[in-house]
Amino acid sequence: MAIYLCHEHPDLTAHDASVVDARPGAVALSRSAFHPGGGGQVSDIGTLVTSDGPVTVARIEVDGDTWWHMLDDESALIDGDVEVRIDTDHRHRVASLHTMSHVLNAFVYQEFEGSLVTGAQINGDGTGRMDFDLSQIDNDRLRALEAPVNDVIERGHAVDAVYVDAAEAAATNGLVRSLSVAPPPTDDGRLRLIDVAGLDRQACGGTHLSNTAESPPFKIGKIENKGKRNRRVRFTLGA
């Protein structure tokens, strides 16, 4: 798991950068506070302000060590110095969804004897879903977790990112919650954990809030059976 600029400076949403590579509709920068997405989370979106005006960044595509900032204008070719501006509304929606998905995950893990995540999707429109390794359960038990998730929002738990030794994390139950994959360690053998104070601690490379009180209310929607052992929970943010 790489340590991104947005990990080191989560409040950095505007900064200067230089173009280091370009092709029509895409540009690589000397540094970027965009989150590239991954693990089911969409990437940041935003704007590059050039000498000719602003250009919209629709998504990030990662090719090895190169982050291509994919432009709305597929014919645009830019160079020189730019100002990077992250779309803060989009960042906040995604960070809220991702943080609350951790809270939901924590309650599912407690309620259903360590059930693991089999898939997740965090979208930029305020919708998301998580898949859990669950078989014969009453969907109403899952839907009832909406209330305690919203209680966590109201109480305002601090959310922090910490790094621990990957070997230590592997030996600790519950830090890695995915059934099939685990986040890769950093180059120096550490794993990034998201710590929701007093409630949850698990490995993750996504964007998150600094306090659960920053999230809009959480709503569980449709719950679907996806195979014999897979239960899909859809959720949204809003009033």
PDB file of C-alpha atoms in Angstrom:
ATOM      1  CA  MET A   1       0.000   0.000   0.000  1.00  0.00           C
ATOM      2  CA  ALA A   2       1.561   3.261  -1.070  1.00  0.00           C
ATOM      3  CA  ILE A   3       1.507   6.255   1.255  1.00  0.00           C
ATOM      4  CA  TYR A   4      -0.298   8.896  -0.762  1.00  0.00           C
ATOM      5  CA  LEU A   5      -0.021  12.663  -0.370  1.00  0.00           C
ATOM      6  CA  CYS A   6      -3.695  12.636   0.624  1.00  0.00           C
ATOM      7  CA  HIS A   7      -2.798  10.184   3.414  1.00  0.00           C
ATOM      8  CA  GLU A   8       0.001  12.380   4.743  1.00  0.00           C
ATOM      9  CA  HIS A   9      -1.987  15.617   4.400  1.00  0.00           C
ATOM     10  CA  PRO A  10      -5.705  14.749   4.336  1.00  0.00           C
ATOM     11  CA  ASP A  11      -6.732  18.423   4.519  1.00  0.00           C
ATOM     12  CA  LEU A  12      -4.643  19.406   1.483  1.00  0.00           C
ATOM     13  CA  THR A  13      -7.160  20.097  -1.279  1.00  0.00           C
ATOM     14  CA  ALA A  14      -5.277  22.702  -3.359  1.00  0.00           C
ATOM     15  CA  HIS A  15      -1.596  22.881  -4.289  1.00  0.00           C
ATOM     16  CA  ASP A  16       0.814  23.641  -7.110  1.00  0.00           C
ATOM     17  CA  ALA A  17       2.356  20.962  -9.339  1.00  0.00           C
ATOM     18  CA  SER A  18       4.181  20.565 -12.628  1.00  0.00           C
ATOM     19  CA  VAL A  19       3.295  18.389 -15.603  1.00  0.00           C
ATOM     20  CA  VAL A  20       5.851  15.577 -15.966  1.00  0.00           C
ATOM     21  CA  ASP A  21       4.137  13.631 -18.754  1.00  0.00           C
ATOM     22  CA  ALA A  22       1.112  14.223 -20.950  1.00  0.00           C
ATOM     23  CA  ARG A  23      -0.956  12.848 -23.761  1.00  0.00           C
ATOM     24  CA  PRO A  24      -4.289  14.050 -25.182  1.00  0.00           C
ATOM     25  CA  GLY A  25      -6.836  13.833 -22.389  1.00  0.00           C
ATOM     26  CA  ALA A  26      -4.424  12.749 -19.658  1.00  0.00           C
ATOM     27  CA  VAL A  27      -1.611  14.225 -17.581  1.00  0.00           C
ATOM     28  CA  ALA A  28       0.864  13.017 -14.948  1.00  0.00           C
ATOM     29  CA  LEU A  29       2.002  15.477 -12.275  1.00  0.00           C
ATOM     30  CA  SER A  30       5.052  16.028 -10.108  1.00  0.00           C
ATOM     31  CA  ARG A  31       2.794  15.551  -7.067  1.00  0.00           C
ATOM     32  CA  SER A  32      -0.904  15.074  -6.541  1.00  0.00           C
ATOM     33  CA  ALA A  33      -3.285  15.130  -3.575  1.00  0.00           C
ATOM     34  CA  PHE A  34      -5.892  13.211  -5.557  1.00  0.00           C
ATOM     35  CA  HIS A  35      -6.792   9.843  -4.107  1.00  0.00           C
ATOM     36  CA  PRO A  36      -6.470   7.299  -6.931  1.00  0.00           C
ATOM     37  CA  GLY A  37      -9.306   5.080  -5.742  1.00  0.00           C
ATOM     38  CA  GLY A  38      -9.079   1.339  -5.207  1.00  0.00           C
ATOM     39  CA  GLY A  39     -10.537  -1.321  -2.958  1.00  0.00           C
ATOM     40  CA  GLY A  40     -14.027  -0.471  -4.197  1.00  0.00           C
ATOM     41  CA  GLN A  41     -13.647   3.284  -3.650  1.00  0.00           C
ATOM     42  CA  VAL A  42     -13.882   5.679  -6.591  1.00  0.00           C
ATOM     43  CA  SER A  43     -11.051   8.146  -7.142  1.00  0.00           C
ATOM     44  CA  ASP A  44     -11.148  11.830  -6.351  1.00  0.00           C
ATOM     45  CA  ILE A  45     -12.274  14.279  -9.007  1.00  0.00           C
ATOM     46  CA  GLY A  46     -11.368  17.933  -9.359  1.00  0.00           C
ATOM     47  CA  THR A  47      -9.737  20.583 -11.511  1.00  0.00           C
ATOM     48  CA  LEU A  48      -6.336  21.503 -12.897  1.00  0.00           C
ATOM     49  CA  VAL A  49      -6.005  25.264 -13.355  1.00  0.00           C
ATOM     50  CA  THR A  50      -3.659  25.935 -16.288  1.00  0.00           C
ATOM     51  CA  SER A  51      -2.442  29.118 -17.958  1.00  0.00           C
ATOM     52  CA  ASP A  52      -5.325  28.660 -20.406  1.00  0.00           C
ATOM     53  CA  GLY A  53      -7.968  28.107 -17.744  1.00  0.00           C
ATOM     54  CA  PRO A  54      -9.403  25.238 -15.699  1.00  0.00           C
ATOM     55  CA  VAL A  55      -9.594  21.645 -16.943  1.00  0.00           C
ATOM     56  CA  THR A  56     -11.779  19.044 -15.207  1.00  0.00           C
ATOM     57  CA  VAL A  57     -10.224  15.826 -13.890  1.00  0.00           C
ATOM     58  CA  ALA A  58     -12.822  13.058 -14.217  1.00  0.00           C
ATOM     59  CA  ARG A  59     -10.860  10.229 -12.573  1.00  0.00           C
ATOM     60  CA  ILE A  60      -7.393   8.810 -11.875  1.00  0.00           C
ATOM     61  CA  GLU A  61      -5.956   5.813 -13.711  1.00  0.00           C
ATOM     62  CA  VAL A  62      -2.898   4.164 -12.170  1.00  0.00           C
ATOM     63  CA  ASP A  63      -0.343   2.629 -14.528  1.00  0.00           C
ATOM     64  CA  GLY A  64       2.547   1.261 -12.465  1.00  0.00           C
ATOM     65  CA  ASP A  65       4.060   4.243 -10.679  1.00  0.00           C
ATOM     66  CA  THR A  66       2.308   6.763 -12.941  1.00  0.00           C
ATOM     67  CA  TRP A  67      -0.972   8.382 -11.978  1.00  0.00           C
ATOM     68  CA  TRP A  68      -2.780   9.582 -15.078  1.00  0.00           C
ATOM     69  CA  HIS A  69      -5.220  12.403 -14.332  1.00  0.00           C
ATOM     70  CA  MET A  70      -7.899  11.665 -16.923  1.00  0.00           C
ATOM     71  CA  LEU A  71      -9.431  14.862 -18.273  1.00  0.00           C
ATOM     72  CA  ASP A  72     -13.042  15.529 -19.198  1.00  0.00           C
ATOM     73  CA  ASP A  73     -11.778  16.999 -22.460  1.00  0.00           C
ATOM     74  CA  GLU A  74     -10.218  13.972 -24.152  1.00  0.00           C
ATOM     75  CA  SER A  75      -8.422  16.185 -26.665  1.00  0.00           C
ATOM     76  CA  ALA A  76      -6.834  18.530 -24.115  1.00  0.00           C
ATOM     77  CA  LEU A  77      -3.039  18.580 -24.025  1.00  0.00           C
ATOM     78  CA  ILE A  78      -1.490  20.609 -21.211  1.00  0.00           C
ATOM     79  CA  ASP A  79       2.003  21.249 -19.921  1.00  0.00           C
ATOM     80  CA  GLY A  80       3.914  23.519 -17.556  1.00  0.00           C
ATOM     81  CA  ASP A  81       2.760  24.424 -14.063  1.00  0.00           C
ATOM     82  CA  VAL A  82      -0.793  23.860 -12.823  1.00  0.00           C
ATOM     83  CA  GLU A  83      -2.828  24.384  -9.675  1.00  0.00           C
ATOM     84  CA  VAL A  84      -4.458  21.201  -8.401  1.00  0.00           C
ATOM     85  CA  ARG A  85      -7.897  21.620  -6.854  1.00  0.00           C
ATOM     86  CA  ILE A  86      -9.685  18.632  -5.313  1.00  0.00           C
ATOM     87  CA  ASP A  87     -13.492  18.603  -5.475  1.00  0.00           C
ATOM     88  CA  THR A  88     -14.115  18.822  -1.718  1.00  0.00           C
ATOM     89  CA  ASP A  89     -17.836  17.976  -1.905  1.00  0.00           C
ATOM     90  CA  HIS A  90     -17.054  14.740  -3.742  1.00  0.00           C
ATOM     91  CA  ARG A  91     -14.173  13.963  -1.355  1.00  0.00           C
ATOM     92  CA  HIS A  92     -16.455  14.485   1.652  1.00  0.00           C
ATOM     93  CA  ARG A  93     -19.241  12.269   0.262  1.00  0.00           C
ATOM     94  CA  VAL A  94     -16.831   9.443  -0.478  1.00  0.00           C
ATOM     95  CA  ALA A  95     -14.987   9.824   2.850  1.00  0.00           C
ATOM     96  CA  SER A  96     -18.310   9.831   4.716  1.00  0.00           C
ATOM     97  CA  LEU A  97     -19.509   6.704   2.935  1.00  0.00           C
ATOM     98  CA  HIS A  98     -16.207   4.944   3.478  1.00  0.00           C
ATOM     99  CA  THR A  99     -16.041   5.848   7.167  1.00  0.00           C
ATOM    100  CA  MET A 100     -19.618   4.746   7.788  1.00  0.00           C
ATOM    101  CA  SER A 101     -18.974   1.515   5.880  1.00  0.00           C
ATOM    102  CA  HIS A 102     -16.267   0.795   8.470  1.00  0.00           C
ATOM    103  CA  VAL A 103     -18.760   1.452  11.254  1.00  0.00           C
ATOM    104  CA  LEU A 104     -21.334  -0.849   9.622  1.00  0.00           C
ATOM    105  CA  ASN A 105     -18.608  -3.444   9.156  1.00  0.00           C
ATOM    106  CA  ALA A 106     -17.728  -3.210  12.853  1.00  0.00           C
ATOM    107  CA  PHE A 107     -21.312  -3.929  13.902  1.00  0.00           C
ATOM    108  CA  VAL A 108     -21.686  -6.799  11.417  1.00  0.00           C
ATOM    109  CA  TYR A 109     -18.397  -8.261  12.664  1.00  0.00           C
ATOM    110  CA  GLN A 110     -19.655  -8.109  16.270  1.00  0.00           C
ATOM    111  CA  GLU A 111     -23.235  -9.189  15.617  1.00  0.00           C
ATOM    112  CA  PHE A 112     -22.498 -12.090  13.292  1.00  0.00           C
ATOM    113  CA  GLU A 113     -19.456 -13.731  14.875  1.00  0.00           C
ATOM    114  CA  GLY A 114     -16.643 -12.281  12.803  1.00  0.00           C
ATOM    115  CA  SER A 115     -18.336 -12.248   9.403  1.00  0.00           C
ATOM    116  CA  LEU A 116     -15.881 -10.977   6.782  1.00  0.00           C
ATOM    117  CA  VAL A 117     -16.319  -8.595   3.852  1.00  0.00           C
ATOM    118  CA  THR A 118     -16.498 -10.216   0.407  1.00  0.00           C
ATOM    119  CA  GLY A 119     -16.815  -7.009  -1.616  1.00  0.00           C
ATOM    120  CA  ALA A 120     -17.484  -3.287  -1.400  1.00  0.00           C
ATOM    121  CA  GLN A 121     -18.293  -0.301  -3.574  1.00  0.00           C
ATOM    122  CA  ILE A 122     -18.097   3.350  -2.517  1.00  0.00           C
ATOM    123  CA  ASN A 123     -19.534   5.716  -5.142  1.00  0.00           C
ATOM    124  CA  GLY A 124     -19.283   9.455  -5.642  1.00  0.00           C
ATOM    125  CA  ASP A 125     -23.057   9.972  -5.700  1.00  0.00           C
ATOM    126  CA  GLY A 126     -23.603   9.155  -2.022  1.00  0.00           C
ATOM    127  CA  THR A 127     -24.448   5.478  -2.528  1.00  0.00           C
ATOM    128  CA  GLY A 128     -22.509   2.365  -1.631  1.00  0.00           C
ATOM    129  CA  ARG A 129     -22.758  -1.297  -0.825  1.00  0.00           C
ATOM    130  CA  MET A 130     -20.942  -3.961   1.171  1.00  0.00           C
ATOM    131  CA  ASP A 131     -21.064  -7.717   0.701  1.00  0.00           C
ATOM    132  CA  PHE A 132     -20.657  -9.972   3.724  1.00  0.00           C
ATOM    133  CA  ASP A 133     -19.982 -13.665   4.176  1.00  0.00           C
ATOM    134  CA  LEU A 134     -23.401 -14.416   5.671  1.00  0.00           C
ATOM    135  CA  SER A 135     -25.811 -17.229   4.968  1.00  0.00           C
ATOM    136  CA  GLN A 136     -28.922 -18.072   7.002  1.00  0.00           C
ATOM    137  CA  ILE A 137     -29.779 -14.814   8.754  1.00  0.00           C
ATOM    138  CA  ASP A 138     -32.823 -12.588   9.020  1.00  0.00           C
ATOM    139  CA  ASN A 139     -32.320  -9.472   6.873  1.00  0.00           C
ATOM    140  CA  ASP A 140     -34.123  -7.439   9.526  1.00  0.00           C
ATOM    141  CA  ARG A 141     -31.141  -8.044  11.842  1.00  0.00           C
ATOM    142  CA  LEU A 142     -28.908  -6.390   9.255  1.00  0.00           C
ATOM    143  CA  ARG A 143     -31.354  -3.549   8.676  1.00  0.00           C
ATOM    144  CA  ALA A 144     -31.527  -2.914  12.428  1.00  0.00           C
ATOM    145  CA  LEU A 145     -27.843  -1.903  12.367  1.00  0.00           C
ATOM    146  CA  GLU A 146     -28.823   1.423  10.792  1.00  0.00           C
ATOM    147  CA  ALA A 147     -29.731   2.830  14.220  1.00  0.00           C
ATOM    148  CA  PRO A 148     -26.397   2.103  15.959  1.00  0.00           C
ATOM    149  CA  VAL A 149     -24.478   3.450  12.928  1.00  0.00           C
ATOM    150  CA  ASN A 150     -26.394   6.721  13.189  1.00  0.00           C
ATOM    151  CA  ASP A 151     -25.778   6.745  16.933  1.00  0.00           C
ATOM    152  CA  VAL A 152     -22.037   6.648  16.192  1.00  0.00           C
ATOM    153  CA  ILE A 153     -22.505   9.672  13.913  1.00  0.00           C
ATOM    154  CA  GLU A 154     -24.357  11.566  16.639  1.00  0.00           C
ATOM    155  CA  ARG A 155     -21.793  10.729  19.331  1.00  0.00           C
ATOM    156  CA  GLY A 156     -18.868  11.948  17.244  1.00  0.00           C
ATOM    157  CA  HIS A 157     -16.085   9.354  17.424  1.00  0.00           C
ATOM    158  CA  ALA A 158     -12.607  10.512  16.414  1.00  0.00           C
ATOM    159  CA  VAL A 159     -11.203   8.807  13.305  1.00  0.00           C
ATOM    160  CA  ASP A 160      -7.435   8.464  12.909  1.00  0.00           C
ATOM    161  CA  ALA A 161      -5.029   6.758  10.520  1.00  0.00           C
ATOM    162  CA  VAL A 162      -2.119   4.888  12.104  1.00  0.00           C
ATOM    163  CA  TYR A 163       0.597   2.589  10.773  1.00  0.00           C
ATOM    164  CA  VAL A 164       1.596  -0.692  12.375  1.00  0.00           C
ATOM    165  CA  ASP A 165       4.036  -3.427  11.500  1.00  0.00           C
ATOM    166  CA  ALA A 166       2.441  -5.664   8.858  1.00  0.00           C
ATOM    167  CA  ALA A 167       3.539  -8.860  10.599  1.00  0.00           C
ATOM    168  CA  GLU A 168       1.974  -7.652  13.839  1.00  0.00           C
ATOM    169  CA  ALA A 169      -1.232  -6.796  11.993  1.00  0.00           C
ATOM    170  CA  ALA A 170      -1.370 -10.234  10.356  1.00  0.00           C
ATOM    171  CA  ALA A 171      -1.195 -11.848  13.788  1.00  0.00           C
ATOM    172  CA  THR A 172      -4.036  -9.745  15.198  1.00  0.00           C
ATOM    173  CA  ASN A 173      -7.584 -10.951  14.545  1.00  0.00           C
ATOM    174  CA  GLY A 174      -9.939  -8.399  13.025  1.00  0.00           C
ATOM    175  CA  LEU A 175      -7.457  -5.916  11.563  1.00  0.00           C
ATOM    176  CA  VAL A 176      -7.928  -7.327   8.048  1.00  0.00           C
ATOM    177  CA  ARG A 177     -11.640  -7.876   7.355  1.00  0.00           C
ATOM    178  CA  SER A 178     -11.688  -8.943   3.722  1.00  0.00           C
ATOM    179  CA  LEU A 179     -12.278 -12.629   3.015  1.00  0.00           C
ATOM    180  CA  SER A 180     -10.140 -12.831  -0.125  1.00  0.00           C
ATOM    181  CA  VAL A 181      -7.680  -9.905  -0.231  1.00  0.00           C
ATOM    182  CA  ALA A 182      -5.616  -7.819   2.164  1.00  0.00           C
ATOM    183  CA  PRO A 183      -4.137  -4.361   1.607  1.00  0.00           C
ATOM    184  CA  PRO A 184      -0.454  -4.610   0.662  1.00  0.00           C
ATOM    185  CA  PRO A 185       2.066  -3.222   3.162  1.00  0.00           C
ATOM    186  CA  THR A 186       4.109  -0.090   2.555  1.00  0.00           C
ATOM    187  CA  ASP A 187       7.659  -0.407   1.231  1.00  0.00           C
ATOM    188  CA  ASP A 188       8.968  -0.382   4.811  1.00  0.00           C
ATOM    189  CA  GLY A 189       6.619  -3.190   5.940  1.00  0.00           C
ATOM    190  CA  ARG A 190       3.826  -1.250   7.613  1.00  0.00           C
ATOM    191  CA  LEU A 191       0.054  -1.422   7.250  1.00  0.00           C
ATOM    192  CA  ARG A 192      -2.268   1.580   7.381  1.00  0.00           C
ATOM    193  CA  LEU A 193      -5.130   1.195   9.853  1.00  0.00           C
ATOM    194  CA  ILE A 194      -8.222   3.353  10.207  1.00  0.00           C
ATOM    195  CA  ASP A 195      -9.102   3.703  13.890  1.00  0.00           C
ATOM    196  CA  VAL A 196     -12.645   4.774  14.812  1.00  0.00           C
ATOM    197  CA  ALA A 197     -12.074   5.525  18.474  1.00  0.00           C
ATOM    198  CA  GLY A 198     -13.684   3.047  20.834  1.00  0.00           C
ATOM    199  CA  LEU A 199     -15.341   1.087  18.053  1.00  0.00           C
ATOM    200  CA  ASP A 200     -13.278  -0.195  15.139  1.00  0.00           C
ATOM    201  CA  ARG A 201      -9.734  -0.649  13.861  1.00  0.00           C
ATOM    202  CA  GLN A 202      -8.992  -2.174  10.467  1.00  0.00           C
ATOM    203  CA  ALA A 203      -6.625  -1.963   7.504  1.00  0.00           C
ATOM    204  CA  CYS A 204      -7.618   0.438   4.733  1.00  0.00           C
ATOM    205  CA  GLY A 205      -6.062   2.757   2.149  1.00  0.00           C
ATOM    206  CA  GLY A 206      -9.100   4.934   1.449  1.00  0.00           C
ATOM    207  CA  THR A 207     -10.182   8.449   2.391  1.00  0.00           C
ATOM    208  CA  HIS A 208     -12.012   8.978   5.674  1.00  0.00           C
ATOM    209  CA  LEU A 209     -13.472  11.634   7.928  1.00  0.00           C
ATOM    210  CA  SER A 210     -11.608  12.910  10.978  1.00  0.00           C
ATOM    211  CA  ASN A 211     -14.738  12.505  13.137  1.00  0.00           C
ATOM    212  CA  THR A 212     -17.919  10.498  12.572  1.00  0.00           C
ATOM    213  CA  ALA A 213     -20.013  13.589  13.430  1.00  0.00           C
ATOM    214  CA  GLU A 214     -18.979  15.046  10.046  1.00  0.00           C
ATOM    215  CA  SER A 215     -21.085  12.442   8.225  1.00  0.00           C
ATOM    216  CA  PRO A 216     -24.671  12.933   7.043  1.00  0.00           C
ATOM    217  CA  PRO A 217     -27.211  10.414   8.352  1.00  0.00           C
ATOM    218  CA  PHE A 218     -26.783   6.821   7.197  1.00  0.00           C
ATOM    219  CA  LYS A 219     -29.587   4.820   5.586  1.00  0.00           C
ATOM    220  CA  ILE A 220     -29.620   1.080   4.847  1.00  0.00           C
ATOM    221  CA  GLY A 221     -31.549   0.303   1.682  1.00  0.00           C
ATOM    222  CA  LYS A 222     -32.002  -2.935  -0.208  1.00  0.00           C
ATOM    223  CA  ILE A 223     -30.493  -6.146   1.177  1.00  0.00           C
ATOM    224  CA  GLU A 224     -29.880  -8.881  -1.391  1.00  0.00           C
ATOM    225  CA  ASN A 225     -28.823 -12.511  -1.391  1.00  0.00           C
ATOM    226  CA  LYS A 226     -25.870 -12.985  -3.737  1.00  0.00           C
ATOM    227  CA  GLY A 227     -25.220 -16.715  -3.627  1.00  0.00           C
ATOM    228  CA  LYS A 228     -25.451 -19.112  -0.708  1.00  0.00           C
ATOM    229  CA  ARG A 229     -23.002 -17.237   1.551  1.00  0.00           C
ATOM    230  CA  ASN A 230     -23.088 -13.653   0.339  1.00  0.00           C
ATOM    231  CA  ARG A 231     -25.384 -10.923   1.639  1.00  0.00           C
ATOM    232  CA  ARG A 232     -25.279  -7.501  -0.075  1.00  0.00           C
ATOM    233  CA  VAL A 233     -26.209  -4.420   1.954  1.00  0.00           C
ATOM    234  CA  ARG A 234     -26.867  -1.210   0.003  1.00  0.00           C
ATOM    235  CA  PHE A 235     -26.710   2.128   1.790  1.00  0.00           C
ATOM    236  CA  THR A 236     -26.923   5.866   1.182  1.00  0.00           C
ATOM    237  CA  LEU A 237     -26.170   9.132   2.918  1.00  0.00           C
ATOM    238  CA  GLY A 238     -28.701  11.900   3.416  1.00  0.00           C
ATOM    239  CA  ALA A 239     -31.581  13.150   5.507  1.00  0.00           C
TER     240      ALA A 239
END
